[in-house]
Coordinates of C-alpha atoms in Angstrom, one line a residue:
M26 CA -60.8 92.0 145.1
A27 CA -59.6 93.4 141.7
R28 CA -55.9 93.0 141.0
K29 CA -53.8 96.0 140.5
P30 CA -52.1 96.2 137.1
V31 CA -48.5 95.1 137.2
E32 CA -46.1 97.9 136.8
W33 CA -42.9 96.7 135.1
P34 CA -39.7 98.3 136.4
P35 CA -38.3 100.6 133.8
R36 CA -35.1 98.4 133.1
V37 CA -37.2 95.2 132.6
F38 CA -39.7 97.0 130.3
L39 CA -36.8 98.3 128.2
A40 CA -35.1 94.9 127.9
R41 CA -38.2 93.2 126.8
S42 CA -39.0 96.0 124.3
C43 CA -35.4 95.6 122.8
Q44 CA -35.8 91.9 122.5
A45 CA -39.1 92.3 120.6
A46 CA -37.5 94.9 118.3
M47 CA -34.6 92.6 117.6
K48 CA -36.8 89.7 116.7
I49 CA -38.7 91.9 114.2
L50 CA -35.4 93.2 112.8
L51 CA -33.9 89.6 112.5
S52 CA -37.0 88.4 110.8
T53 CA -37.0 91.3 108.3
V54 CA -33.3 90.8 107.6
L55 CA -33.9 87.1 107.0
C56 CA -36.7 87.7 104.7
L57 CA -34.7 90.3 102.8
C58 CA -31.7 87.9 102.5
L59 CA -33.9 85.0 101.2
A60 CA -35.6 87.4 98.8
S61 CA -32.2 88.5 97.6
A62 CA -30.9 85.0 97.3
W63 CA -33.9 83.9 95.3
A64 CA -33.6 86.9 93.1
D65 CA -29.9 86.1 92.4
H66 CA -30.8 82.5 91.7
D67 CA -33.5 83.7 89.4
D68 CA -31.2 86.0 87.5
D69 CA -28.6 83.3 87.2
H70 CA -31.1 81.0 85.7
H71 CA -32.1 83.6 83.2
D72 CA -28.6 84.5 82.3
V73 CA -27.7 80.9 81.2
P74 CA -27.2 81.0 77.5
D75 CA -29.2 78.7 75.1
R76 CA -27.2 77.6 72.1
C77 CA -30.4 77.1 70.1
L78 CA -31.3 80.7 70.3
G79 CA -28.6 81.6 67.7
L80 CA -25.6 82.7 69.9
E81 CA -22.4 84.2 68.7
M82 CA -19.8 82.0 70.5
D83 CA -16.8 83.7 72.0
A84 CA -14.4 80.8 71.2
V85 CA -14.5 77.2 69.9
T86 CA -11.9 74.4 70.3
V87 CA -11.6 70.7 70.8
S88 CA -10.6 69.2 74.1
E89 CA -7.6 66.8 74.5
E90 CA -10.1 63.9 74.1
G91 CA -11.4 65.5 70.8
M92 CA -14.7 66.8 72.1
P93 CA -15.8 70.2 70.8
F94 CA -16.0 73.0 73.4
F95 CA -18.0 76.1 72.7
F96 CA -17.6 79.1 75.0
K97 CA -20.0 81.8 75.8
G98 CA -19.3 84.4 78.5
H99 CA -19.0 82.5 81.8
Y100 CA -20.4 79.3 80.3
L101 CA -19.1 76.2 78.3
F102 CA -21.1 73.9 76.0
K103 CA -19.6 70.5 75.6
G104 CA -20.2 68.7 72.5
F105 CA -23.0 69.4 70.0
H106 CA -25.9 69.1 72.3
G107 CA -26.7 69.5 76.0
K108 CA -27.0 72.5 78.3
A109 CA -24.4 75.1 79.3
E110 CA -22.4 74.7 82.4
L111 CA -20.2 77.1 84.3
L112 CA -16.8 77.5 82.7
N113 CA -15.0 77.7 86.1
G114 CA -16.2 74.2 86.8
S115 CA -13.7 72.9 84.2
F116 CA -11.1 75.7 84.0
P117 CA -11.4 77.5 87.4
E118 CA -8.4 79.9 86.8
L119 CA -10.1 81.5 83.9
D120 CA -12.9 83.0 85.9
T121 CA -12.1 83.9 89.5
A122 CA -13.4 86.5 92.0
D123 CA -10.2 88.5 91.7
H124 CA -10.2 88.4 88.0
P125 CA -13.8 87.9 86.8
L126 CA -14.2 86.9 83.2
D127 CA -16.1 88.8 80.6
H128 CA -15.3 86.4 77.7
I129 CA -12.6 84.2 76.2
D130 CA -11.1 85.9 73.1
A131 CA -9.8 82.7 71.4
A132 CA -8.9 79.1 72.1
F133 CA -7.3 76.2 70.3
R134 CA -5.7 72.8 71.0
M135 CA -2.0 72.4 70.0
H136 CA -1.9 69.3 68.0
F137 CA 1.6 68.5 66.6
E138 CA 2.9 65.2 67.6
N139 CA 6.6 66.3 67.9
A140 CA 5.8 69.6 69.8
E141 CA 6.6 70.0 73.5
D142 CA 3.1 71.2 74.2
H143 CA 1.3 68.6 72.0
D144 CA -2.4 68.4 73.1
H145 CA -2.2 71.5 75.4
V146 CA -5.3 73.8 75.2
Y147 CA -4.6 77.5 75.0
F148 CA -7.0 80.3 76.0
F149 CA -6.5 84.0 75.1
I150 CA -8.0 86.6 77.3
G151 CA -7.0 90.3 76.7
D152 CA -3.2 90.3 76.7
K153 CA -2.8 87.0 78.6
V154 CA -2.6 83.3 77.4
F155 CA -3.4 80.3 79.6
A156 CA -2.1 76.8 78.8
Y157 CA -3.9 73.7 80.2
Y158 CA -2.7 70.1 79.9
K159 CA -5.1 67.4 81.1
H160 CA -7.3 70.1 82.4
K161 CA -4.7 71.5 84.7
L162 CA -3.1 74.9 84.3
E163 CA 0.6 74.6 83.4
D164 CA 3.1 76.1 85.7
G165 CA 3.9 79.8 85.2
F166 CA 0.7 80.5 83.4
P167 CA -0.9 82.9 82.6
K168 CA 1.8 84.6 80.6
P169 CA 1.7 87.6 78.3
I170 CA 0.8 86.6 74.7
S171 CA 3.8 88.4 73.5
E172 CA 6.1 86.0 75.5
V173 CA 4.6 82.8 74.3
F174 CA 3.5 83.9 70.8
P175 CA 5.8 86.8 69.9
G176 CA 4.4 89.0 67.1
I177 CA 0.8 88.1 67.8
P178 CA -1.4 91.0 69.1
D179 CA -3.6 91.1 72.2
N180 CA -7.4 91.0 72.3
L181 CA -7.8 88.5 69.5
D182 CA -11.0 87.4 67.7
A183 CA -10.1 83.8 66.9
A184 CA -7.3 81.2 66.5
V185 CA -7.1 77.8 65.1
V186 CA -4.3 75.2 64.8
C187 CA -3.1 74.2 61.2
P188 CA -0.8 71.2 60.9
M189 CA 1.0 70.2 57.8
P190 CA 0.1 69.6 55.0
D191 CA -3.0 71.7 55.6
C192 CA -0.6 74.6 56.1
E193 CA 2.9 74.9 54.6
E194 CA 4.4 74.3 58.1
N195 CA 2.9 73.6 61.4
E196 CA 1.2 76.8 62.2
V197 CA -1.4 78.5 64.3
I198 CA -3.6 81.0 62.4
F199 CA -4.7 83.9 64.5
F200 CA -7.6 86.4 63.5
K201 CA -8.0 90.0 64.6
E202 CA -10.4 92.0 62.6
H203 CA -9.3 92.0 59.0
E204 CA -5.7 90.8 60.0
I205 CA -4.6 87.2 59.7
Y206 CA -1.4 86.0 61.4
H207 CA 0.1 82.7 60.4
F208 CA 2.4 81.8 63.4
H209 CA 5.1 79.1 62.6
V210 CA 5.4 77.0 65.7
G211 CA 8.9 75.7 64.8
N212 CA 10.7 79.1 64.5
K213 CA 8.1 81.5 65.8
K214 CA 8.0 83.4 62.6
V215 CA 4.9 85.4 61.9
E216 CA 3.4 85.9 58.4
H217 CA 0.6 88.5 57.7
R218 CA -2.0 87.3 55.2
E219 CA -5.3 88.5 54.0
F220 CA -8.4 86.4 53.5
K221 CA -10.4 88.5 51.0
T222 CA -13.4 86.3 50.5
M223 CA -14.2 85.5 54.2
A224 CA -16.0 87.7 56.8
N225 CA -14.2 88.5 60.1
C226 CA -14.0 85.3 62.2
T227 CA -15.5 85.7 65.9
S228 CA -14.2 82.1 66.5
A229 CA -12.5 79.5 64.5
F230 CA -12.5 75.7 64.6
R231 CA -10.5 72.7 63.0
Y232 CA -12.9 69.7 62.9
M233 CA -12.5 66.5 60.9
E234 CA -9.6 68.1 59.0
H235 CA -11.7 71.0 57.8
Y236 CA -11.6 74.6 58.8
Y237 CA -14.5 76.7 60.0
C238 CA -14.8 80.4 60.5
F239 CA -17.8 81.4 62.7
H240 CA -19.2 84.9 62.3
G241 CA -22.2 85.4 64.8
H242 CA -24.3 82.2 64.6
Q243 CA -23.2 81.5 61.1
F244 CA -20.1 79.8 59.7
S245 CA -18.1 79.3 56.5
K246 CA -15.8 76.5 55.6
F247 CA -12.4 77.9 54.3
D248 CA -9.1 76.9 52.8
S249 CA -6.5 77.1 55.5
K250 CA -3.8 78.3 53.1
T251 CA -5.7 80.8 51.0
G252 CA -8.7 81.6 53.1
E253 CA -11.0 81.0 50.1
V254 CA -14.6 80.0 50.7
H255 CA -16.1 77.6 48.2
G256 CA -19.8 76.7 48.0
R257 CA -22.9 78.3 49.5
Y258 CA -21.7 79.9 52.6
P259 CA -22.3 81.3 55.2
K260 CA -24.5 78.5 56.7
E261 CA -26.4 78.4 60.0
A262 CA -24.3 76.9 62.9
R263 CA -27.4 75.4 64.5
D264 CA -28.0 73.3 61.5
F265 CA -24.7 71.5 61.5
F266 CA -22.9 71.9 64.8
M267 CA -25.8 71.9 67.3
R268 CA -28.7 69.7 68.1
C269 CA -31.7 72.1 68.0
S270 CA -35.3 71.7 66.9
N271 CA -35.7 75.3 65.7
Y272 CA -33.8 75.0 62.5
S273 CA -33.3 77.9 60.2
G274 CA -35.5 78.2 57.1
E275 CA -32.4 78.8 54.9
T276 CA -31.0 75.3 55.0
D277 CA -33.0 72.4 53.3
D278 CA -33.5 69.4 55.5
L279 CA -31.6 67.0 53.3
E280 CA -28.4 69.0 53.2
R281 CA -28.5 69.6 57.0
E282 CA -29.1 66.0 58.0
R283 CA -26.6 64.7 55.5
C284 CA -23.8 67.0 56.6
S285 CA -24.6 67.5 60.3
H286 CA -21.7 66.7 62.7
V287 CA -24.2 65.8 65.5
H288 CA -24.1 62.1 66.3
L289 CA -27.0 59.7 65.0
D290 CA -29.3 58.4 67.5
A291 CA -30.1 55.0 65.7
I292 CA -29.5 53.4 62.4
T293 CA -30.4 50.2 60.5
S294 CA -30.8 48.7 57.0
D295 CA -33.8 46.6 55.8
D296 CA -33.9 43.5 53.7
A297 CA -33.8 45.5 50.5
G298 CA -30.6 47.3 51.5
N299 CA -32.3 50.6 52.3
L300 CA -30.5 52.5 55.1
Y301 CA -32.4 54.4 57.8
A302 CA -30.6 57.0 60.1
F303 CA -32.3 58.8 63.0
R304 CA -31.2 62.1 64.5
G305 CA -33.4 64.2 66.7
H306 CA -36.7 65.1 65.0
Y307 CA -35.4 63.9 61.5
F308 CA -34.3 60.8 59.7
L309 CA -32.4 60.0 56.6
Q310 CA -33.3 57.3 54.2
R311 CA -30.8 56.0 51.6
D312 CA -32.1 53.9 48.7
G313 CA -30.4 50.6 48.5
N314 CA -30.7 50.4 44.6
N315 CA -29.3 53.9 43.5
D316 CA -27.9 55.5 46.7
T317 CA -30.3 58.5 46.6
V318 CA -30.8 60.1 50.0
K319 CA -33.9 61.8 51.3
A320 CA -34.8 63.4 54.6
D321 CA -38.0 63.7 56.4
T322 CA -39.3 64.3 59.9
I323 CA -39.7 61.2 62.1
E324 CA -43.3 62.2 62.9
T325 CA -44.3 62.4 59.2
S326 CA -43.4 58.7 58.7
F327 CA -43.5 57.2 62.2
K328 CA -46.3 59.5 63.7
E329 CA -46.6 57.6 67.0
L330 CA -42.9 58.2 67.8
H331 CA -42.6 61.9 67.1
S332 CA -38.8 62.3 67.6
E333 CA -35.6 61.1 69.2
V334 CA -35.3 57.4 68.7
D335 CA -33.1 55.5 71.0
A336 CA -32.3 52.4 68.8
V337 CA -33.7 50.5 65.9
F338 CA -33.2 47.2 64.1
S339 CA -34.6 45.5 61.1
Y340 CA -36.1 42.0 61.2
E341 CA -38.5 40.1 58.8
D342 CA -39.6 43.1 56.9
H343 CA -40.3 45.2 60.0
L344 CA -38.4 48.1 61.8
F345 CA -38.3 47.6 65.6
M346 CA -37.8 51.0 67.0
M347 CA -37.1 51.7 70.7
K348 CA -37.8 54.9 72.6
D349 CA -37.3 55.2 76.4
N350 CA -39.1 52.0 77.7
N351 CA -41.3 51.4 74.7
L352 CA -40.8 49.3 71.5
Y353 CA -42.6 50.2 68.3
K354 CA -43.0 47.7 65.4
Y355 CA -43.5 49.2 62.0
K356 CA -44.1 47.5 58.6
V357 CA -41.5 48.5 56.0
S358 CA -43.8 50.1 53.6
E359 CA -45.0 53.5 52.4
P360 CA -46.4 54.8 54.6
H361 CA -44.9 52.9 57.6
V362 CA -47.7 51.2 59.6
L363 CA -47.5 50.5 63.3
A364 CA -48.2 46.9 64.0
E365 CA -51.4 46.1 66.0
G366 CA -50.9 46.0 69.8
Y367 CA -47.8 48.3 69.7
P368 CA -46.0 49.9 71.4
K369 CA -45.1 47.3 74.1
P370 CA -42.6 47.5 76.9
V371 CA -39.0 47.0 75.8
K372 CA -38.7 44.6 78.8
D373 CA -41.4 42.4 77.3
E374 CA -40.0 42.3 73.9
L375 CA -36.2 42.1 74.6
G376 CA -35.9 41.1 78.2
L377 CA -34.2 44.3 79.2
E378 CA -35.4 47.6 80.7
G379 CA -35.1 50.6 78.5
P380 CA -33.6 52.8 77.3
I381 CA -31.4 50.9 74.8
D382 CA -28.4 52.4 73.3
A383 CA -28.3 50.3 70.1
A384 CA -29.5 47.1 68.5
F385 CA -29.0 45.1 65.3
V386 CA -29.7 41.8 63.5
C387 CA -27.2 40.3 61.1
G388 CA -28.4 38.7 57.8
D389 CA -30.8 35.9 58.0
E390 CA -30.2 35.4 61.8
H391 CA -32.9 35.5 64.3
T392 CA -30.8 36.9 67.1
A393 CA -31.1 40.7 68.1
H394 CA -27.8 41.9 69.5
V395 CA -28.7 44.5 72.0
I396 CA -26.2 47.1 73.5
K397 CA -27.0 48.8 76.8
G398 CA -24.1 50.8 78.4
D399 CA -20.9 48.9 77.8
H400 CA -22.5 45.4 77.6
I401 CA -24.0 43.5 74.7
Y402 CA -26.7 40.9 75.0
D403 CA -28.3 38.4 72.7
V404 CA -32.1 38.0 72.3
D405 CA -33.4 34.9 70.4
L406 CA -36.4 36.4 68.4
K407 CA -37.8 32.9 67.7
A408 CA -38.0 32.0 71.3
T409 CA -40.9 32.7 73.7
P410 CA -40.6 34.6 75.9
H411 CA -37.9 36.8 74.6
V412 CA -35.0 36.7 77.1
A413 CA -31.7 38.8 77.1
S414 CA -28.8 36.3 77.4
N415 CA -25.1 35.9 76.8
E416 CA -24.2 39.1 78.5
R417 CA -20.6 40.2 77.8
P418 CA -18.6 43.5 78.1
L419 CA -17.5 45.5 75.0
S420 CA -13.7 45.4 74.8
L421 CA -12.9 48.3 72.5
I422 CA -15.8 50.9 72.5
K423 CA -17.5 51.6 75.7
K424 CA -20.0 54.1 74.6
V425 CA -22.0 53.3 71.3
D426 CA -24.4 55.9 69.7
A427 CA -25.8 53.6 67.1
A428 CA -25.0 50.3 65.3
M429 CA -26.1 48.3 62.3
C430 CA -25.1 45.0 60.6
D431 CA -25.2 44.5 56.8
P432 CA -23.5 42.0 54.4
H433 CA -20.1 43.8 55.0
G434 CA -20.1 43.4 58.7
V435 CA -21.0 45.5 61.7
R436 CA -20.8 49.3 61.6
V437 CA -20.6 51.0 65.0
I438 CA -21.2 54.7 65.2
V439 CA -19.5 56.9 67.9
G440 CA -20.1 60.6 67.5
N441 CA -19.4 61.8 63.9
H442 CA -17.4 58.6 63.1
F443 CA -18.1 54.9 62.6
Y444 CA -15.9 51.8 62.7
H445 CA -16.3 48.8 60.4
F446 CA -15.9 45.4 62.0
D447 CA -15.8 42.3 59.8
S448 CA -17.8 40.3 62.4
I449 CA -19.7 40.7 65.6
Q450 CA -17.0 38.8 67.4
L451 CA -14.3 41.4 66.4
F452 CA -16.5 44.1 67.6
V453 CA -17.2 42.6 71.0
A454 CA -13.8 41.0 71.8
G455 CA -11.4 42.3 69.2
K456 CA -7.9 43.6 70.2
A457 CA -7.6 46.6 67.8
I458 CA -10.0 49.3 66.9
P459 CA -10.3 49.8 63.1
E460 CA -9.9 52.9 61.0
Q461 CA -12.3 55.7 61.6
H462 CA -14.8 56.7 58.7
R463 CA -16.8 59.9 58.7
V464 CA -20.7 59.5 58.9
S465 CA -21.5 62.5 56.8
M466 CA -19.0 61.8 54.0
D467 CA -18.8 58.0 53.9
L468 CA -22.4 57.1 54.6
F469 CA -24.3 60.0 53.0
G470 CA -21.9 61.6 50.5
C471 CA -21.7 65.1 52.1
D472 CA -18.6 67.0 50.9
H473 CA -17.6 68.2 54.4

């Protein structure tokens, strides 16, 4: 007997229909939310600025630790290379949901030893100033600019600190369009001056005791008292203050590499006293006989390496160059010829996994001193197999960018500076860090 079709009671039918509709609605809403979230994520990704595209930075300063900070919109670039990160990750009060940030107008680090706010970092946004110490917002801030710096206008373009004797007194120089304000920190007196030979600054920066005015993605070095600009300026900021491969065509390779403030990746000198210094895609070579300097791409002279060397040392008329987990051995000659069988694993040649931070050999020794992290190792190059031994911690400098040994001692490069130690023992276990020297000026004769 055929079954009769089931006739649902009206209330049951209505309930099941509603359940089905709700499932469809929830699925649709979920899809829309996911699509919206993905779109937002994609938009955020595309909005992240790239310093190598020739950006006009909103503000530039150095942190309490001396690291350059470059600001653009909601983002912060730390140092001379690396990607942007969100500003509110480091200074959350500057960019909040209640007061979203468009851009920072100006920033500087107060750096007068006897000032109450020594090493405070100031940020200027509209008519407000924020003061940070050790990355924490000071009590009572933000405050009106007129309260903290009376006589200084709102909506500034740039600011830079100027200690004696660079300025006649300890001062802060503020820029707004064509107006220049010298604020005397001691008595809060303001002097108006005019810098006739310099374009309007979109940001300003004191670095290595020199003063730089940025206009767009170019900069000029200026006299802090007169504002005068000497030499061939403006210059491309990416050539000197950032590590970018797409350099401008207006700056020659030699000037850029000699005067760049970006740290070196590796450095060494050969038996003839020729110095080799590597940075990004380029290297500098200084002649040991007459101190002339030339620059070229790494790929031109060391074609198997292409770019970005981790460490290098010279031994028995060869350059041993490390990149990631590989070691390349080149004959010191013109052109530089890769030895047969190379590259080889760093582990096989030095007894350590790559990458290596720095390495050097002193004089006629047969020991390679290899730095990895904050430890140094010795490798006997005459022994077989090569084994990393005598591990010991570095006492004074915990992060080394490059190092070399010459007849005068050990030179250790950290950022834009190097330190000279009379012996490896003083470098490894010394009690006092020696005087800083500038890489660009003291090694390569640059004037800034």
